[in-house]
C-alpha cells in the first residue's frame, strides 16, 4: 500500500510540474503577443 502511495505522490509531482510549465509557456506567449502588438 505504501508503494502505491509513493507512486501516486510522484505522479502528482509530475502533474504539478507539467502544469507550472504550461502556465509559464502561456505567460511567455501572452507577453510575446503583447510585444508584437506594441510593435505594429
Coordinates of N, CA and C in Angstrom, one line a residue:
X1 N 0.8 -1.2 0.0 CA 0.0 0.0 0.0 C 0.9 1.3 0.0
X2 N 2.0 1.2 0.8 CA 2.8 2.4 0.8 C 3.4 2.6 -0.6
X3 N 3.8 1.6 -1.3 CA 4.3 1.8 -2.6 C 3.4 2.5 -3.6
X4 N 2.1 2.1 -3.5 CA 1.1 2.8 -4.4 C 1.1 4.3 -4.0
X5 N 1.1 4.6 -2.7 CA 1.0 6.0 -2.3 C 2.2 6.7 -2.8
X6 N 3.4 6.1 -2.8 CA 4.6 6.8 -3.3 C 4.5 7.0 -4.8
X7 N 4.0 6.1 -5.5 CA 3.8 6.2 -7.0 C 2.8 7.4 -7.2
X8 N 1.7 7.4 -6.5 CA 0.7 8.5 -6.7 C 1.3 9.8 -6.4
X9 N 2.1 9.9 -5.3 CA 2.8 11.2 -5.0 C 3.7 11.6 -6.1
X10 N 4.4 10.7 -6.7 CA 5.3 11.0 -7.8 C 4.5 11.5 -9.0
X11 N 3.4 10.9 -9.3 CA 2.5 11.3 -10.4 C 2.0 12.7 -10.1
X12 N 1.7 13.0 -8.9 CA 1.1 14.3 -8.5 C 2.2 15.3 -8.7
X13 N 3.4 15.0 -8.3 CA 4.5 16.0 -8.5 C 4.7 16.3 -10.0
X14 N 4.7 15.2 -10.8 CA 4.9 15.3 -12.2 C 3.8 16.2 -12.8
X15 N 2.6 16.0 -12.4 CA 1.5 16.8 -12.9 C 1.6 18.2 -12.5
X16 N 2.0 18.5 -11.3 CA 2.2 19.9 -10.8 C 3.3 20.6 -11.6
X17 N 4.4 19.9 -11.9 CA 5.5 20.5 -12.6 C 5.0 20.7 -14.1
X18 N 4.3 19.8 -14.6 CA 3.8 20.0 -16.0 C 2.8 21.2 -16.1
X19 N 2.0 21.3 -15.1 CA 1.0 22.4 -15.0 C 1.8 23.7 -14.9
X20 N 2.8 23.8 -14.1 CA 3.5 25.0 -13.9 C 4.2 25.4 -15.2
X21 N 4.8 24.4 -15.9 CA 5.5 24.7 -17.1 C 4.5 25.2 -18.1
X22 N 3.3 24.6 -18.2 CA 2.3 25.1 -19.1 C 1.9 26.5 -18.8
X23 N 1.7 26.8 -17.6 CA 1.3 28.2 -17.2 C 2.4 29.2 -17.6
X24 N 3.7 28.8 -17.4 CA 4.8 29.6 -17.8 C 4.8 29.9 -19.3
X25 N 4.6 28.8 -20.1 CA 4.5 28.9 -21.5 C 3.4 29.9 -22.0
X26 N 2.3 29.8 -21.3 CA 1.2 30.6 -21.7 C 1.5 32.1 -21.4
X27 N 2.2 32.3 -20.3 CA 2.6 33.7 -19.9 C 3.6 34.2 -20.9
X28 N 4.5 33.4 -21.3 CA 5.5 33.8 -22.3 C 4.8 34.1 -23.6
X29 N 3.9 33.3 -24.1 CA 3.2 33.5 -25.3 C 2.4 34.8 -25.2
X30 N 1.7 35.1 -24.1 CA 0.9 36.3 -24.0 C 1.8 37.5 -24.0
X31 N 3.0 37.4 -23.4 CA 3.9 38.5 -23.3 C 4.5 38.8 -24.7
X32 N 4.8 37.7 -25.4 CA 5.3 37.9 -26.8 C 4.3 38.6 -27.7
X33 N 3.0 38.1 -27.6 CA 1.9 38.7 -28.3 C 1.8 40.2 -28.0
X34 N 1.9 40.5 -26.7 CA 1.8 41.9 -26.2 C 2.9 42.7 -26.9
X35 N 4.1 42.2 -26.9 CA 5.2 43.0 -27.5 C 4.9 43.2 -29.0
X36 N 4.5 42.1 -29.7 CA 4.2 42.2 -31.1 C 3.1 43.2 -31.4
X37 N 2.1 43.2 -30.6 CA 1.0 44.2 -30.7 C 1.6 45.6 -30.6
X38 N 2.5 45.8 -29.7 CA 3.1 47.1 -29.5 C 3.9 47.6 -30.7
X39 N 4.6 46.6 -31.3 CA 5.4 47.0 -32.5 C 4.6 47.4 -33.7
X40 N 3.5 46.7 -33.9 CA 2.6 47.0 -35.0 C 2.0 48.4 -34.9

